[in-house]
Amino acid sequence: MAASLLQENLRSLHDSLTSQDTFAKEQSDSCISDIRQICVYEAKEYEFDLYCSVLFDKDTGVIIYLKKLIGKDEFQTSKQKILEFLSEFIQKVEKKISHYALEIKDVCMSLFMREKGAKIRSAAISVLVKLLELTAGTSVGKDFEVKKMAEKIFMEFAKPLSKTPATVKEKLYIVLGVMAEIYPEYMTEYADRLTGQCVAALKEQMTSKTKKAELTIISGCLEGLRACLVNFTQSADEGSKYSYDIFKYTRMAISNMEIARYDVPKAGLRMIAKHAAQFNMYLFDDYQYFIQQFRGIMNDSSATAKELSLAVRGYGLLAAYQHRDRRQVVFNLFQLDDYLEDDVSKQVT
């Protein structure tokens, strides 16, 4: 019953493109909302395979429809709604999406390269990130043409600064980092380039005396680096030329817990939590700093619930070993990383 209703909505969705009705765009948006309701909120796990086959049918599915919308400015809302829906649906069905991953990847890259709107381009990259994460370890990866994707994305950074909005840059740093984490064999020649570019962007955004920092770029760089450093380490012990700068800007991000965009300090904490071992030379010197930072948040009556929760957790893990072997700090920060990852997954679901 639900599958037939899904097919009916897909037919109406495609009909909206050929309709002469002035409400064609509204018809499209309405169909997408109904499809989202069926697939995200009503679908049961045993129905996932059936829904996927209907939803991604080569002739009547949502991907071919999305391809037809490329370049149609009057359907901007529809494109954004479909991408947001795909992001949710991919998260819901997880590995079952692998059969359709290449088609989704191709249309997302087309949207990223050919569309002008920042919201559409950012949403397309967000879908790509989820695809990369959920197809890790599958046979799909070799067909993703990761190197070509990386080249196209780096081309975006070559454009004049005013051409690429900060929200798009944020997603680009993240997707490149995820590519380096999941498909390192294809990113060997790009990892150092990405690291250098992120560090340069962090320096520009966090030390400028003349312009306001773009917080989305800061959080994007930190998240991209966090993913990249999984396979392409920048350890202080190994004499990395980027290690201290990464730690310095991460520390600066954490020290700004009062800023409105929570993503920035959280990205800094996630970096330290994930890669404490790579920064141990600097981390031990700043051990009391982190203790005081967490305690300051706990004593701040204006701190949000998220900030308090994170501070209590971080303070507890560090303070317990204040007078013991500080090598244990690294282990404890890995526990903090698990906590932060769990917090992210709750936000997604």
mmCIF file of C-alpha atoms in Angstrom:
data_model
loop_
_atom_site.group_PDB
_atom_site.id
_atom_site.type_symbol
_atom_site.label_atom_id
_atom_site.label_comp_id
_atom_site.label_asym_id
_atom_site.label_seq_id
_atom_site.Cartn_x
_atom_site.Cartn_y
_atom_site.Cartn_z
ATOM 1 C CA MET A 1 0.000 0.000 0.000
ATOM 2 C CA ALA A 2 2.694 2.473 1.037
ATOM 3 C CA ALA A 3 4.860 1.483 -1.939
ATOM 4 C CA SER A 4 2.016 2.229 -4.351
ATOM 5 C CA LEU A 5 1.490 5.577 -2.630
ATOM 6 C CA LEU A 6 5.194 6.292 -3.090
ATOM 7 C CA GLN A 7 4.926 5.449 -6.803
ATOM 8 C CA GLU A 8 1.911 7.719 -7.114
ATOM 9 C CA ASN A 9 3.800 10.619 -5.553
ATOM 10 C CA LEU A 10 6.767 10.023 -7.837
ATOM 11 C CA ARG A 11 4.471 10.123 -10.876
ATOM 12 C CA SER A 12 2.989 13.399 -9.674
ATOM 13 C CA LEU A 13 6.488 14.703 -9.065
ATOM 14 C CA HIS A 14 7.517 14.036 -12.664
ATOM 15 C CA ASP A 15 4.214 15.416 -13.954
ATOM 16 C CA SER A 16 5.003 18.741 -12.303
ATOM 17 C CA LEU A 17 7.802 19.292 -14.829
ATOM 18 C CA THR A 18 5.491 19.061 -17.826
ATOM 19 C CA SER A 19 2.553 20.786 -16.209
ATOM 20 C CA GLN A 20 1.508 24.162 -17.584
ATOM 21 C CA ASP A 21 -0.080 24.934 -14.240
ATOM 22 C CA THR A 22 1.282 27.984 -12.456
ATOM 23 C CA PHE A 23 1.378 25.880 -9.303
ATOM 24 C CA ALA A 24 3.807 23.290 -10.730
ATOM 25 C CA LYS A 25 6.527 24.278 -8.277
ATOM 26 C CA GLU A 26 4.127 23.993 -5.353
ATOM 27 C CA GLN A 27 3.026 20.585 -6.657
ATOM 28 C CA SER A 28 6.646 19.465 -6.730
ATOM 29 C CA ASP A 29 7.325 20.677 -3.189
ATOM 30 C CA SER A 30 4.179 18.992 -1.904
ATOM 31 C CA CYS A 31 5.094 15.650 -3.505
ATOM 32 C CA ILE A 32 8.584 15.773 -2.017
ATOM 33 C CA SER A 33 7.129 16.395 1.445
ATOM 34 C CA ASP A 34 4.816 13.399 1.028
ATOM 35 C CA ILE A 35 7.682 11.200 -0.195
ATOM 36 C CA ARG A 36 9.756 12.250 2.810
ATOM 37 C CA GLN A 37 6.909 11.407 5.163
ATOM 38 C CA ILE A 38 6.541 7.925 3.661
ATOM 39 C CA CYS A 39 10.230 7.048 3.399
ATOM 40 C CA VAL A 40 11.706 8.690 6.484
ATOM 41 C CA TYR A 41 8.930 8.534 9.057
ATOM 42 C CA GLU A 42 6.667 5.655 8.050
ATOM 43 C CA ALA A 43 8.970 3.105 6.397
ATOM 44 C CA LYS A 44 9.776 -0.046 8.374
ATOM 45 C CA GLU A 45 13.145 -1.748 8.127
ATOM 46 C CA TYR A 46 11.770 -4.739 6.228
ATOM 47 C CA GLU A 47 10.456 -2.307 3.583
ATOM 48 C CA PHE A 48 13.758 -0.540 2.918
ATOM 49 C CA ASP A 49 14.758 -2.653 -0.094
ATOM 50 C CA LEU A 50 11.389 -2.155 -1.765
ATOM 51 C CA TYR A 51 11.340 1.567 -1.085
ATOM 52 C CA CYS A 52 14.875 1.965 -2.423
ATOM 53 C CA SER A 53 14.011 0.167 -5.661
ATOM 54 C CA VAL A 54 10.968 2.402 -6.192
ATOM 55 C CA LEU A 55 12.627 5.620 -5.082
ATOM 56 C CA PHE A 56 15.718 5.149 -7.254
ATOM 57 C CA ASP A 57 14.055 3.653 -10.322
ATOM 58 C CA LYS A 58 16.072 4.790 -13.355
ATOM 59 C CA ASP A 59 13.026 6.037 -15.254
ATOM 60 C CA THR A 60 10.549 7.199 -12.631
ATOM 61 C CA GLY A 61 12.679 7.723 -9.531
ATOM 62 C CA VAL A 62 13.872 10.762 -7.662
ATOM 63 C CA ILE A 63 17.399 10.865 -9.144
ATOM 64 C CA ILE A 64 16.300 11.233 -12.760
ATOM 65 C CA TYR A 65 13.886 13.926 -11.600
ATOM 66 C CA LEU A 66 16.678 15.757 -9.787
ATOM 67 C CA LYS A 67 18.802 15.637 -12.948
ATOM 68 C CA LYS A 68 15.985 17.277 -14.897
ATOM 69 C CA LEU A 69 15.857 20.100 -12.354
ATOM 70 C CA ILE A 70 19.487 21.136 -12.852
ATOM 71 C CA GLY A 71 19.518 24.665 -14.209
ATOM 72 C CA LYS A 72 15.824 25.281 -13.521
ATOM 73 C CA ASP A 73 15.962 28.218 -11.127
ATOM 74 C CA GLU A 74 12.240 28.182 -10.445
ATOM 75 C CA PHE A 75 12.639 24.796 -8.718
ATOM 76 C CA GLN A 76 15.327 25.856 -6.230
ATOM 77 C CA THR A 77 13.216 24.899 -3.228
ATOM 78 C CA SER A 78 12.446 21.489 -4.717
ATOM 79 C CA LYS A 79 16.124 20.746 -5.307
ATOM 80 C CA GLN A 80 17.007 21.676 -1.764
ATOM 81 C CA LYS A 81 14.128 19.640 -0.325
ATOM 82 C CA ILE A 82 15.146 16.550 -2.314
ATOM 83 C CA LEU A 83 18.764 16.798 -1.182
ATOM 84 C CA GLU A 84 17.731 17.241 2.442
ATOM 85 C CA PHE A 85 15.415 14.255 2.102
ATOM 86 C CA LEU A 86 18.171 12.134 0.535
ATOM 87 C CA SER A 87 20.490 12.988 3.401
ATOM 88 C CA GLU A 88 17.898 11.755 5.903
ATOM 89 C CA PHE A 89 16.959 8.675 3.906
ATOM 90 C CA ILE A 90 20.582 7.627 3.364
ATOM 91 C CA GLN A 91 21.154 7.844 7.100
ATOM 92 C CA LYS A 92 18.066 5.719 7.696
ATOM 93 C CA VAL A 93 18.742 2.849 5.282
ATOM 94 C CA GLU A 94 22.537 2.905 5.783
ATOM 95 C CA LYS A 95 24.416 0.234 3.782
ATOM 96 C CA LYS A 96 21.396 -0.572 1.627
ATOM 97 C CA ILE A 97 22.079 2.663 -0.218
ATOM 98 C CA SER A 98 25.291 1.239 -1.719
ATOM 99 C CA HIS A 99 23.428 -0.167 -4.764
ATOM 100 C CA TYR A 100 22.397 3.360 -5.737
ATOM 101 C CA ALA A 101 25.393 5.288 -4.402
ATOM 102 C CA LEU A 102 27.038 5.977 -7.765
ATOM 103 C CA GLU A 103 23.899 7.506 -9.269
ATOM 104 C CA ILE A 104 23.397 9.679 -6.199
ATOM 105 C CA LYS A 105 27.062 10.700 -6.211
ATOM 106 C CA ASP A 106 26.929 11.683 -9.879
ATOM 107 C CA VAL A 107 23.854 13.876 -9.531
ATOM 108 C CA CYS A 108 25.254 15.534 -6.396
ATOM 109 C CA MET A 109 28.510 16.359 -8.178
ATOM 110 C CA SER A 110 26.534 17.734 -11.130
ATOM 111 C CA LEU A 111 24.521 19.945 -8.809
ATOM 112 C CA PHE A 112 27.663 21.120 -7.060
ATOM 113 C CA MET A 113 29.425 21.979 -10.316
ATOM 114 C CA ARG A 114 26.497 23.473 -12.233
ATOM 115 C CA GLU A 115 24.238 25.150 -9.687
ATOM 116 C CA LYS A 116 24.885 28.670 -8.423
ATOM 117 C CA GLY A 117 22.911 28.717 -5.180
ATOM 118 C CA ALA A 118 24.961 28.159 -2.019
ATOM 119 C CA LYS A 119 22.179 26.221 -0.281
ATOM 120 C CA ILE A 120 21.899 23.719 -3.133
ATOM 121 C CA ARG A 121 25.655 23.260 -3.436
ATOM 122 C CA SER A 122 26.123 22.835 0.323
ATOM 123 C CA ALA A 123 23.265 20.338 0.517
ATOM 124 C CA ALA A 124 24.740 18.329 -2.375
ATOM 125 C CA ILE A 125 28.109 18.082 -0.610
ATOM 126 C CA SER A 126 26.399 17.053 2.640
ATOM 127 C CA VAL A 127 24.806 14.123 0.804
ATOM 128 C CA LEU A 128 28.219 13.187 -0.610
ATOM 129 C CA VAL A 129 29.715 13.111 2.887
ATOM 130 C CA LYS A 130 27.043 10.687 4.083
ATOM 131 C CA LEU A 131 27.509 8.517 0.984
ATOM 132 C CA LEU A 132 31.250 8.303 1.566
ATOM 133 C CA GLU A 133 30.770 7.375 5.210
ATOM 134 C CA LEU A 134 28.130 4.732 4.557
ATOM 135 C CA THR A 135 29.904 3.085 1.618
ATOM 136 C CA ALA A 136 33.191 2.727 3.512
ATOM 137 C CA GLY A 137 34.406 -0.852 3.268
ATOM 138 C CA THR A 138 32.141 -1.711 0.330
ATOM 139 C CA SER A 139 33.094 -2.422 -3.273
ATOM 140 C CA VAL A 140 31.463 0.821 -4.395
ATOM 141 C CA GLY A 141 34.421 2.991 -3.421
ATOM 142 C CA LYS A 142 36.627 2.069 -6.358
ATOM 143 C CA ASP A 143 33.953 3.334 -8.745
ATOM 144 C CA PHE A 144 33.560 6.660 -6.961
ATOM 145 C CA GLU A 145 36.509 8.178 -8.838
ATOM 146 C CA VAL A 146 37.681 9.837 -5.651
ATOM 147 C CA LYS A 147 40.708 11.459 -7.284
ATOM 148 C CA LYS A 148 38.543 13.153 -9.908
ATOM 149 C CA MET A 149 36.176 14.349 -7.204
ATOM 150 C CA ALA A 150 39.095 15.780 -5.241
ATOM 151 C CA GLU A 151 40.438 17.627 -8.281
ATOM 152 C CA LYS A 152 37.057 19.194 -9.015
ATOM 153 C CA ILE A 153 36.680 20.305 -5.418
ATOM 154 C CA PHE A 154 40.180 21.777 -5.253
ATOM 155 C CA MET A 155 39.371 23.712 -8.433
ATOM 156 C CA GLU A 156 36.690 25.479 -6.418
ATOM 157 C CA PHE A 157 39.332 26.801 -4.030
ATOM 158 C CA ALA A 158 41.222 28.277 -6.977
ATOM 159 C CA LYS A 159 38.344 30.662 -7.678
ATOM 160 C CA PRO A 160 38.447 34.234 -6.332
ATOM 161 C CA LEU A 161 37.505 34.355 -2.644
ATOM 162 C CA SER A 162 34.263 36.188 -3.331
ATOM 163 C CA LYS A 163 33.022 33.449 -5.671
ATOM 164 C CA THR A 164 32.641 30.679 -3.097
ATOM 165 C CA PRO A 165 30.391 31.350 -0.070
ATOM 166 C CA ALA A 166 31.684 30.414 3.378
ATOM 167 C CA THR A 167 28.935 27.815 3.872
ATOM 168 C CA VAL A 168 30.075 26.002 0.724
ATOM 169 C CA LYS A 169 33.750 26.154 1.714
ATOM 170 C CA GLU A 170 32.873 24.631 5.076
ATOM 171 C CA LYS A 171 31.375 21.574 3.383
ATOM 172 C CA LEU A 172 34.274 21.278 0.930
ATOM 173 C CA TYR A 173 36.867 21.082 3.708
ATOM 174 C CA ILE A 174 34.767 18.432 5.423
ATOM 175 C CA VAL A 175 34.188 16.254 2.354
ATOM 176 C CA LEU A 176 37.883 16.331 1.403
ATOM 177 C CA GLY A 177 38.786 15.291 4.941
ATOM 178 C CA VAL A 178 36.278 12.443 4.867
ATOM 179 C CA MET A 179 37.677 11.295 1.515
ATOM 180 C CA ALA A 180 41.166 11.224 3.052
ATOM 181 C CA GLU A 181 39.864 9.236 6.014
ATOM 182 C CA ILE A 182 37.849 6.649 4.100
ATOM 183 C CA TYR A 183 39.787 6.360 0.837
ATOM 184 C CA PRO A 184 43.389 7.246 1.761
ATOM 185 C CA GLU A 185 44.772 5.238 -1.153
ATOM 186 C CA TYR A 186 43.254 7.779 -3.552
ATOM 187 C CA MET A 187 44.131 10.857 -1.495
ATOM 188 C CA THR A 188 47.864 10.425 -0.940
ATOM 189 C CA GLU A 189 48.806 13.265 -3.281
ATOM 190 C CA TYR A 190 46.113 15.567 -1.895
ATOM 191 C CA ALA A 191 46.413 15.122 1.874
ATOM 192 C CA ASP A 192 49.314 17.517 2.411
ATOM 193 C CA ARG A 193 47.642 20.028 0.127
ATOM 194 C CA LEU A 194 44.434 19.813 2.141
ATOM 195 C CA THR A 195 46.270 20.127 5.453
ATOM 196 C CA GLY A 196 48.207 23.173 4.286
ATOM 197 C CA GLN A 197 45.092 24.797 2.894
ATOM 198 C CA CYS A 198 43.141 24.231 6.115
ATOM 199 C CA VAL A 199 45.950 25.623 8.265
ATOM 200 C CA ALA A 200 46.256 28.685 6.016
ATOM 201 C CA ALA A 201 42.498 29.266 6.166
ATOM 202 C CA LEU A 202 42.478 28.916 9.962
ATOM 203 C CA LYS A 203 45.299 31.430 10.249
ATOM 204 C CA GLU A 204 43.475 33.879 7.998
ATOM 205 C CA GLN A 205 40.187 33.540 9.855
ATOM 206 C CA MET A 206 41.488 33.423 13.424
ATOM 207 C CA THR A 207 44.281 36.007 13.395
ATOM 208 C CA SER A 208 42.947 38.727 11.106
ATOM 209 C CA LYS A 209 42.758 42.174 12.700
ATOM 210 C CA THR A 210 40.697 43.700 9.915
ATOM 211 C CA LYS A 211 37.785 41.375 9.208
ATOM 212 C CA LYS A 212 35.320 39.287 11.125
ATOM 213 C CA ALA A 213 36.048 35.567 11.230
ATOM 214 C CA GLU A 214 33.870 33.238 9.156
ATOM 215 C CA LEU A 215 32.920 30.699 11.815
ATOM 216 C CA THR A 216 31.628 28.201 9.267
ATOM 217 C CA ILE A 217 35.050 28.083 7.605
ATOM 218 C CA ILE A 218 36.778 27.580 10.964
ATOM 219 C CA SER A 219 34.563 24.649 11.947
ATOM 220 C CA GLY A 220 34.817 23.178 8.436
ATOM 221 C CA CYS A 221 38.626 23.316 8.485
ATOM 222 C CA LEU A 222 38.821 21.706 11.921
ATOM 223 C CA GLU A 223 36.396 18.939 10.975
ATOM 224 C CA GLY A 224 38.209 18.357 7.681
ATOM 225 C CA LEU A 225 41.555 18.149 9.459
ATOM 226 C CA ARG A 226 40.133 15.847 12.118
ATOM 227 C CA ALA A 227 39.131 13.370 9.420
ATOM 228 C CA CYS A 228 42.309 13.791 7.369
ATOM 229 C CA LEU A 229 44.620 13.203 10.346
ATOM 230 C CA VAL A 230 43.239 9.700 10.839
ATOM 231 C CA ASN A 231 45.454 8.385 8.032
ATOM 232 C CA PHE A 232 47.751 11.322 7.308
ATOM 233 C CA THR A 233 49.157 12.106 10.728
ATOM 234 C CA GLN A 234 50.698 15.408 11.768
ATOM 235 C CA SER A 235 52.331 14.246 14.968
ATOM 236 C CA ALA A 236 54.456 16.603 17.044
ATOM 237 C CA ASP A 237 56.765 13.687 17.857
ATOM 238 C CA GLU A 238 57.378 13.150 14.142
ATOM 239 C CA GLY A 239 58.320 16.788 13.632
ATOM 240 C CA SER A 240 55.332 17.726 11.481
ATOM 241 C CA LYS A 241 55.531 21.277 10.167
ATOM 242 C CA TYR A 242 51.793 21.683 10.706
ATOM 243 C CA SER A 243 51.406 20.067 14.123
ATOM 244 C CA TYR A 244 51.830 23.115 16.343
ATOM 245 C CA ASP A 245 49.688 25.362 14.146
ATOM 246 C CA ILE A 246 46.859 22.815 14.124
ATOM 247 C CA PHE A 247 47.049 22.554 17.909
ATOM 248 C CA LYS A 248 47.246 26.346 18.313
ATOM 249 C CA TYR A 249 44.151 27.042 16.224
ATOM 250 C CA THR A 250 42.313 24.140 17.828
ATOM 251 C CA ARG A 251 43.085 25.586 21.253
ATOM 252 C CA MET A 252 41.859 28.995 20.090
ATOM 253 C CA ALA A 253 38.602 27.430 18.903
ATOM 254 C CA ILE A 254 38.032 25.747 22.265
ATOM 255 C CA SER A 255 38.773 28.964 24.148
ATOM 256 C CA ASN A 256 35.810 30.634 22.442
ATOM 257 C CA MET A 257 33.008 28.595 23.999
ATOM 258 C CA GLU A 258 30.989 31.782 24.425
ATOM 259 C CA ILE A 259 30.574 32.365 20.691
ATOM 260 C CA ALA A 260 27.144 31.855 19.211
ATOM 261 C CA ARG A 261 28.146 29.109 16.783
ATOM 262 C CA TYR A 262 28.644 26.037 18.961
ATOM 263 C CA ASP A 263 30.140 24.134 16.010
ATOM 264 C CA VAL A 264 33.487 25.930 16.403
ATOM 265 C CA PRO A 265 34.436 24.974 19.994
ATOM 266 C CA LYS A 266 32.891 21.567 19.469
ATOM 267 C CA ALA A 267 35.039 21.000 16.371
ATOM 268 C CA GLY A 268 38.075 21.970 18.442
ATOM 269 C CA LEU A 269 37.165 19.547 21.203
ATOM 270 C CA ARG A 270 36.540 16.786 18.683
ATOM 271 C CA MET A 271 39.987 17.406 17.198
ATOM 272 C CA ILE A 272 41.734 17.146 20.566
ATOM 273 C CA ALA A 273 39.641 14.168 21.587
ATOM 274 C CA LYS A 274 40.349 12.271 18.372
ATOM 275 C CA HIS A 275 44.021 13.099 17.972
ATOM 276 C CA ALA A 276 45.323 13.796 21.468
ATOM 277 C CA ALA A 277 48.263 11.463 20.870
ATOM 278 C CA GLN A 278 49.453 13.554 17.917
ATOM 279 C CA PHE A 279 49.565 16.695 20.067
ATOM 280 C CA ASN A 280 50.795 15.201 23.342
ATOM 281 C CA MET A 281 53.914 17.386 23.381
ATOM 282 C CA TYR A 282 51.731 20.504 23.522
ATOM 283 C CA LEU A 283 48.753 19.003 25.285
ATOM 284 C CA PHE A 284 50.635 18.095 28.449
ATOM 285 C CA ASP A 285 52.004 21.635 28.689
ATOM 286 C CA ASP A 286 48.448 22.961 28.463
ATOM 287 C CA TYR A 287 46.878 20.344 30.726
ATOM 288 C CA GLN A 288 45.868 22.896 33.406
ATOM 289 C CA TYR A 289 44.485 25.155 30.688
ATOM 290 C CA PHE A 290 41.957 22.564 29.571
ATOM 291 C CA ILE A 291 40.984 21.799 33.156
ATOM 292 C CA GLN A 292 40.368 25.502 33.787
ATOM 293 C CA GLN A 293 38.523 25.906 30.503
ATOM 294 C CA PHE A 294 36.046 23.160 31.325
ATOM 295 C CA ARG A 295 35.641 24.433 34.878
ATOM 296 C CA GLY A 296 35.007 27.961 33.642
ATOM 297 C CA ILE A 297 32.134 26.727 31.483
ATOM 298 C CA MET A 298 30.672 24.785 34.412
ATOM 299 C CA ASN A 299 30.701 27.947 36.539
ATOM 300 C CA ASP A 300 29.184 30.104 33.810
ATOM 301 C CA SER A 301 25.490 30.701 34.501
ATOM 302 C CA SER A 302 24.915 31.631 30.851
ATOM 303 C CA ALA A 303 26.327 28.361 29.462
ATOM 304 C CA THR A 304 23.933 26.297 27.360
ATOM 305 C CA ALA A 305 22.893 22.757 28.225
ATOM 306 C CA LYS A 306 25.144 21.418 25.453
ATOM 307 C CA GLU A 307 28.143 23.351 26.728
ATOM 308 C CA LEU A 308 27.570 22.264 30.320
ATOM 309 C CA SER A 309 27.168 18.618 29.354
ATOM 310 C CA LEU A 310 30.380 18.680 27.358
ATOM 311 C CA ALA A 311 32.308 20.574 30.043
ATOM 312 C CA VAL A 312 31.241 18.228 32.839
ATOM 313 C CA ARG A 313 32.244 15.212 30.788
ATOM 314 C CA GLY A 314 35.597 16.674 29.735
ATOM 315 C CA TYR A 315 36.449 17.978 33.200
ATOM 316 C CA GLY A 316 35.641 14.662 34.815
ATOM 317 C CA LEU A 317 37.826 12.700 32.433
ATOM 318 C CA LEU A 318 40.801 15.015 32.902
ATOM 319 C CA ALA A 319 40.538 15.925 36.581
ATOM 320 C CA ALA A 320 40.451 12.282 37.660
ATOM 321 C CA TYR A 321 44.068 11.962 36.583
ATOM 322 C CA GLN A 322 45.323 15.397 37.581
ATOM 323 C CA HIS A 323 47.870 13.931 39.993
ATOM 324 C CA ARG A 324 48.539 10.662 38.202
ATOM 325 C CA ASP A 325 50.272 9.519 35.036
ATOM 326 C CA ARG A 326 49.305 12.116 32.449
ATOM 327 C CA ARG A 327 49.678 9.626 29.645
ATOM 328 C CA GLN A 328 46.264 8.517 30.819
ATOM 329 C CA VAL A 329 44.966 11.906 29.651
ATOM 330 C CA VAL A 330 45.296 10.760 26.048
ATOM 331 C CA PHE A 331 43.218 7.665 26.742
ATOM 332 C CA ASN A 332 40.592 9.736 28.524
ATOM 333 C CA LEU A 333 40.337 12.178 25.653
ATOM 334 C CA PHE A 334 39.598 9.283 23.330
ATOM 335 C CA GLN A 335 36.652 8.555 25.645
ATOM 336 C CA LEU A 336 35.576 12.175 25.204
ATOM 337 C CA ASP A 337 35.682 11.602 21.440
ATOM 338 C CA ASP A 338 33.225 8.717 21.826
ATOM 339 C CA TYR A 339 30.948 11.018 23.809
ATOM 340 C CA LEU A 340 31.129 13.728 21.154
ATOM 341 C CA GLU A 341 30.461 11.234 18.357
ATOM 342 C CA ASP A 342 27.416 9.983 20.247
ATOM 343 C CA ASP A 343 26.200 13.573 20.602
ATOM 344 C CA VAL A 344 26.528 14.074 16.837
ATOM 345 C CA SER A 345 24.626 10.873 16.038
ATOM 346 C CA LYS A 346 21.780 11.959 18.311
ATOM 347 C CA GLN A 347 21.544 15.261 16.456
ATOM 348 C CA VAL A 348 21.406 13.442 13.113
ATOM 349 C CA THR A 349 18.655 11.094 14.202
#
